[in-house]
Amino acid sequence: VIAMVATVVLAFNSFRRAAIVFIAGAQAMGMGIVALLLSGHAFGFVIIVGIMGLVGVAINATIIIVAAFDDDPAARQGDMDAMLAVISGPTSRHIVSTTITTFAGLIPLMVAAGGLWPPFAQTVGFGLLLATLVSFFFTPALYRLWVASSGGEGSQT
């Protein structure tokens, strides 16, 4: 965990950007648990493994969003129109296509009878859908609040 945090902090040269990424990971964990509760399955080892994978995908998506904001000068300064343009542009296509293909690939496991796979697939699939939707609203808001308000410079955070 320490190596992951150090890698993200060094990649962005910012504790605030890294905090946004890891808060999104915790949020994805929550979305996975919500999906588990809605599916009615028992919490177990397979679910823990699924939630760990879900957190990894959510962290990756948030890294992509934060990096896209950093690449756009207006978004880096907190311009909401620029941030919305980044979110609705190619950045979202990559994230949404990953979410859709992952969910579609899990459908056969979701409808399988018994065993370990249906709880795993339902938790990961629906958790990923929820986490993706939430990340498109959550990440820009935190970025604007924490990064853009400080001038958008990584060395100041």
PDB file of C-alpha atoms in Angstrom:
ATOM      1  CA  VAL A   1       0.000   0.000   0.000  1.00  0.00           C
ATOM      2  CA  ILE A   2       2.834   2.382   0.854  1.00  0.00           C
ATOM      3  CA  ALA A   3       4.458   1.694  -2.519  1.00  0.00           C
ATOM      4  CA  MET A   4       1.168   2.413  -4.314  1.00  0.00           C
ATOM      5  CA  VAL A   5       0.692   5.713  -2.504  1.00  0.00           C
ATOM      6  CA  ALA A   6       4.313   6.711  -3.096  1.00  0.00           C
ATOM      7  CA  THR A   7       4.030   5.876  -6.801  1.00  0.00           C
ATOM      8  CA  VAL A   8       0.903   7.988  -7.286  1.00  0.00           C
ATOM      9  CA  VAL A   9       2.286  10.897  -5.249  1.00  0.00           C
ATOM     10  CA  LEU A  10       5.519  10.849  -7.260  1.00  0.00           C
ATOM     11  CA  ALA A  11       3.671  10.481 -10.581  1.00  0.00           C
ATOM     12  CA  PHE A  12       1.508  13.532  -9.933  1.00  0.00           C
ATOM     13  CA  ASN A  13       4.045  15.387  -7.767  1.00  0.00           C
ATOM     14  CA  SER A  14       1.088  16.199  -5.532  1.00  0.00           C
ATOM     15  CA  PHE A  15      -0.423  14.845  -2.348  1.00  0.00           C
ATOM     16  CA  ARG A  16      -3.783  16.393  -3.194  1.00  0.00           C
ATOM     17  CA  ARG A  17      -4.042  14.662  -6.556  1.00  0.00           C
ATOM     18  CA  ALA A  18      -3.025  11.376  -4.936  1.00  0.00           C
ATOM     19  CA  ALA A  19      -5.662  11.904  -2.241  1.00  0.00           C
ATOM     20  CA  ILE A  20      -8.334  12.355  -4.922  1.00  0.00           C
ATOM     21  CA  VAL A  21      -7.232   9.085  -6.539  1.00  0.00           C
ATOM     22  CA  PHE A  22      -7.289   7.080  -3.319  1.00  0.00           C
ATOM     23  CA  ILE A  23     -10.534   8.588  -2.067  1.00  0.00           C
ATOM     24  CA  ALA A  24     -12.068   7.413  -5.341  1.00  0.00           C
ATOM     25  CA  GLY A  25     -10.717   3.946  -4.532  1.00  0.00           C
ATOM     26  CA  ALA A  26     -12.386   3.998  -1.129  1.00  0.00           C
ATOM     27  CA  GLN A  27     -15.547   5.236  -2.773  1.00  0.00           C
ATOM     28  CA  ALA A  28     -15.434   2.317  -5.222  1.00  0.00           C
ATOM     29  CA  MET A  29     -15.098  -0.046  -2.281  1.00  0.00           C
ATOM     30  CA  GLY A  30     -18.276   1.469  -0.867  1.00  0.00           C
ATOM     31  CA  MET A  31     -20.051   1.080  -4.201  1.00  0.00           C
ATOM     32  CA  GLY A  32     -19.001  -2.576  -4.293  1.00  0.00           C
ATOM     33  CA  ILE A  33     -20.457  -3.106  -0.832  1.00  0.00           C
ATOM     34  CA  VAL A  34     -23.681  -1.357  -1.894  1.00  0.00           C
ATOM     35  CA  ALA A  35     -23.845  -3.688  -4.907  1.00  0.00           C
ATOM     36  CA  LEU A  36     -23.262  -6.665  -2.602  1.00  0.00           C
ATOM     37  CA  LEU A  37     -26.054  -5.571  -0.264  1.00  0.00           C
ATOM     38  CA  LEU A  38     -28.438  -5.061  -3.186  1.00  0.00           C
ATOM     39  CA  SER A  39     -27.632  -8.516  -4.573  1.00  0.00           C
ATOM     40  CA  GLY A  40     -28.298 -10.172  -1.209  1.00  0.00           C
ATOM     41  CA  HIS A  41     -25.185 -12.366  -1.237  1.00  0.00           C
ATOM     42  CA  ALA A  42     -23.093 -13.119   1.828  1.00  0.00           C
ATOM     43  CA  PHE A  43     -19.789 -11.329   2.360  1.00  0.00           C
ATOM     44  CA  GLY A  44     -16.846 -13.673   1.857  1.00  0.00           C
ATOM     45  CA  PHE A  45     -13.321 -14.082   0.548  1.00  0.00           C
ATOM     46  CA  VAL A  46     -14.350 -14.051  -3.109  1.00  0.00           C
ATOM     47  CA  ILE A  47     -16.163 -10.754  -2.530  1.00  0.00           C
ATOM     48  CA  ILE A  48     -13.033  -9.269  -0.939  1.00  0.00           C
ATOM     49  CA  VAL A  49     -10.992 -10.259  -4.003  1.00  0.00           C
ATOM     50  CA  GLY A  50     -13.653  -8.768  -6.288  1.00  0.00           C
ATOM     51  CA  ILE A  51     -13.744  -5.499  -4.370  1.00  0.00           C
ATOM     52  CA  MET A  52      -9.941  -5.284  -4.528  1.00  0.00           C
ATOM     53  CA  GLY A  53     -10.135  -5.594  -8.320  1.00  0.00           C
ATOM     54  CA  LEU A  54     -12.941  -3.047  -8.428  1.00  0.00           C
ATOM     55  CA  VAL A  55     -10.860  -0.580  -6.416  1.00  0.00           C
ATOM     56  CA  GLY A  56      -7.963  -1.038  -8.847  1.00  0.00           C
ATOM     57  CA  VAL A  57     -10.128  -0.260 -11.872  1.00  0.00           C
ATOM     58  CA  ALA A  58     -11.649   2.779 -10.141  1.00  0.00           C
ATOM     59  CA  ILE A  59      -8.206   4.097  -9.192  1.00  0.00           C
ATOM     60  CA  ASN A  60      -7.068   3.686 -12.794  1.00  0.00           C
ATOM     61  CA  ALA A  61     -10.117   5.596 -14.076  1.00  0.00           C
ATOM     62  CA  THR A  62      -9.510   8.412 -11.606  1.00  0.00           C
ATOM     63  CA  ILE A  63      -5.843   8.632 -12.573  1.00  0.00           C
ATOM     64  CA  ILE A  64      -6.954   9.057 -16.192  1.00  0.00           C
ATOM     65  CA  ILE A  65      -9.412  11.821 -15.255  1.00  0.00           C
ATOM     66  CA  VAL A  66      -6.936  13.703 -13.048  1.00  0.00           C
ATOM     67  CA  ALA A  67      -4.204  13.454 -15.701  1.00  0.00           C
ATOM     68  CA  ALA A  68      -6.631  14.786 -18.322  1.00  0.00           C
ATOM     69  CA  PHE A  69      -7.462  17.748 -16.072  1.00  0.00           C
ATOM     70  CA  ASP A  70      -3.751  18.392 -15.583  1.00  0.00           C
ATOM     71  CA  ASP A  71      -3.209  18.407 -19.369  1.00  0.00           C
ATOM     72  CA  ASP A  72      -5.881  21.068 -19.961  1.00  0.00           C
ATOM     73  CA  PRO A  73      -4.748  24.533 -18.771  1.00  0.00           C
ATOM     74  CA  ALA A  74      -8.289  25.826 -18.197  1.00  0.00           C
ATOM     75  CA  ALA A  75      -9.374  22.677 -16.332  1.00  0.00           C
ATOM     76  CA  ARG A  76      -6.227  22.852 -14.222  1.00  0.00           C
ATOM     77  CA  GLN A  77      -7.331  26.331 -13.098  1.00  0.00           C
ATOM     78  CA  GLY A  78     -10.820  25.089 -12.171  1.00  0.00           C
ATOM     79  CA  ASP A  79     -12.854  26.268 -15.176  1.00  0.00           C
ATOM     80  CA  MET A  80     -15.974  24.118 -14.890  1.00  0.00           C
ATOM     81  CA  ASP A  81     -16.760  24.310 -18.621  1.00  0.00           C
ATOM     82  CA  ALA A  82     -13.278  23.033 -19.438  1.00  0.00           C
ATOM     83  CA  MET A  83     -13.610  20.273 -16.847  1.00  0.00           C
ATOM     84  CA  LEU A  84     -16.949  19.213 -18.330  1.00  0.00           C
ATOM     85  CA  ALA A  85     -15.390  19.227 -21.804  1.00  0.00           C
ATOM     86  CA  VAL A  86     -12.603  16.960 -20.550  1.00  0.00           C
ATOM     87  CA  ILE A  87     -15.080  14.610 -18.864  1.00  0.00           C
ATOM     88  CA  SER A  88     -17.384  14.446 -21.889  1.00  0.00           C
ATOM     89  CA  GLY A  89     -14.547  14.034 -24.396  1.00  0.00           C
ATOM     90  CA  PRO A  90     -12.191  11.160 -25.197  1.00  0.00           C
ATOM     91  CA  THR A  91     -11.379  10.658 -21.518  1.00  0.00           C
ATOM     92  CA  SER A  92     -14.867   9.439 -20.732  1.00  0.00           C
ATOM     93  CA  ARG A  93     -14.980   7.215 -23.822  1.00  0.00           C
ATOM     94  CA  HIS A  94     -12.026   5.193 -22.547  1.00  0.00           C
ATOM     95  CA  ILE A  95     -13.457   4.860 -19.066  1.00  0.00           C
ATOM     96  CA  VAL A  96     -17.003   4.083 -20.215  1.00  0.00           C
ATOM     97  CA  SER A  97     -15.815   1.533 -22.787  1.00  0.00           C
ATOM     98  CA  THR A  98     -13.751  -0.224 -20.110  1.00  0.00           C
ATOM     99  CA  THR A  99     -16.764  -0.265 -17.791  1.00  0.00           C
ATOM    100  CA  ILE A 100     -19.138  -1.581 -20.455  1.00  0.00           C
ATOM    101  CA  THR A 101     -16.808  -4.325 -21.678  1.00  0.00           C
ATOM    102  CA  THR A 102     -16.029  -5.428 -18.121  1.00  0.00           C
ATOM    103  CA  PHE A 103     -19.714  -5.498 -17.203  1.00  0.00           C
ATOM    104  CA  ALA A 104     -20.610  -7.371 -20.408  1.00  0.00           C
ATOM    105  CA  GLY A 105     -17.853  -9.902 -19.765  1.00  0.00           C
ATOM    106  CA  LEU A 106     -19.221 -10.529 -16.272  1.00  0.00           C
ATOM    107  CA  ILE A 107     -22.836 -11.110 -17.365  1.00  0.00           C
ATOM    108  CA  PRO A 108     -22.406 -14.887 -17.926  1.00  0.00           C
ATOM    109  CA  LEU A 109     -20.948 -15.202 -14.429  1.00  0.00           C
ATOM    110  CA  MET A 110     -23.730 -13.058 -12.951  1.00  0.00           C
ATOM    111  CA  VAL A 111     -26.442 -15.379 -14.223  1.00  0.00           C
ATOM    112  CA  ALA A 112     -24.593 -18.628 -13.462  1.00  0.00           C
ATOM    113  CA  ALA A 113     -26.270 -20.965 -11.020  1.00  0.00           C
ATOM    114  CA  GLY A 114     -24.723 -21.271  -7.554  1.00  0.00           C
ATOM    115  CA  GLY A 115     -21.063 -21.371  -6.717  1.00  0.00           C
ATOM    116  CA  LEU A 116     -18.653 -18.573  -6.030  1.00  0.00           C
ATOM    117  CA  TRP A 117     -18.863 -16.651  -9.294  1.00  0.00           C
ATOM    118  CA  PRO A 118     -22.311 -14.972  -9.205  1.00  0.00           C
ATOM    119  CA  PRO A 119     -21.620 -12.998  -5.991  1.00  0.00           C
ATOM    120  CA  PHE A 120     -18.184 -12.014  -7.301  1.00  0.00           C
ATOM    121  CA  ALA A 121     -19.464 -10.948 -10.720  1.00  0.00           C
ATOM    122  CA  GLN A 122     -22.469  -9.067  -9.378  1.00  0.00           C
ATOM    123  CA  THR A 123     -20.387  -7.198  -6.826  1.00  0.00           C
ATOM    124  CA  VAL A 124     -17.692  -6.252  -9.328  1.00  0.00           C
ATOM    125  CA  GLY A 125     -20.050  -5.533 -12.234  1.00  0.00           C
ATOM    126  CA  PHE A 126     -22.623  -3.417 -10.464  1.00  0.00           C
ATOM    127  CA  GLY A 127     -20.009  -1.864  -8.183  1.00  0.00           C
ATOM    128  CA  LEU A 128     -18.045  -0.809 -11.264  1.00  0.00           C
ATOM    129  CA  LEU A 129     -21.135   0.743 -12.858  1.00  0.00           C
ATOM    130  CA  LEU A 130     -21.901   2.701  -9.690  1.00  0.00           C
ATOM    131  CA  ALA A 131     -18.280   3.714  -9.117  1.00  0.00           C
ATOM    132  CA  THR A 132     -17.896   4.918 -12.706  1.00  0.00           C
ATOM    133  CA  LEU A 133     -21.008   7.069 -12.522  1.00  0.00           C
ATOM    134  CA  VAL A 134     -20.006   8.541  -9.183  1.00  0.00           C
ATOM    135  CA  SER A 135     -16.420   9.212 -10.317  1.00  0.00           C
ATOM    136  CA  PHE A 136     -17.612  11.439 -13.165  1.00  0.00           C
ATOM    137  CA  PHE A 137     -19.242  13.728 -10.600  1.00  0.00           C
ATOM    138  CA  PHE A 138     -16.927  13.293  -7.629  1.00  0.00           C
ATOM    139  CA  THR A 139     -13.502  13.661  -9.253  1.00  0.00           C
ATOM    140  CA  PRO A 140     -14.121  17.051 -10.947  1.00  0.00           C
ATOM    141  CA  ALA A 141     -15.619  18.466  -7.758  1.00  0.00           C
ATOM    142  CA  LEU A 142     -12.686  17.416  -5.583  1.00  0.00           C
ATOM    143  CA  TYR A 143     -10.169  18.474  -8.212  1.00  0.00           C
ATOM    144  CA  ARG A 144     -11.700  21.934  -8.373  1.00  0.00           C
ATOM    145  CA  LEU A 145     -11.896  22.185  -4.588  1.00  0.00           C
ATOM    146  CA  TRP A 146      -8.415  20.868  -3.736  1.00  0.00           C
ATOM    147  CA  VAL A 147      -6.196  21.404  -6.767  1.00  0.00           C
ATOM    148  CA  ALA A 148      -7.585  24.319  -8.765  1.00  0.00           C
ATOM    149  CA  SER A 149      -8.165  26.396  -5.640  1.00  0.00           C
ATOM    150  CA  SER A 150      -4.444  26.127  -4.853  1.00  0.00           C
ATOM    151  CA  GLY A 151      -3.472  27.450  -8.269  1.00  0.00           C
ATOM    152  CA  GLY A 152      -3.206  24.036  -9.921  1.00  0.00           C
ATOM    153  CA  GLU A 153       0.479  23.619  -9.202  1.00  0.00           C
ATOM    154  CA  GLY A 154       1.692  20.251  -7.952  1.00  0.00           C
ATOM    155  CA  SER A 155       4.640  21.680  -6.051  1.00  0.00           C
ATOM    156  CA  GLN A 156       2.328  23.760  -3.849  1.00  0.00           C
ATOM    157  CA  THR A 157       0.389  20.766  -2.545  1.00  0.00           C
TER     158      THR A 157
END
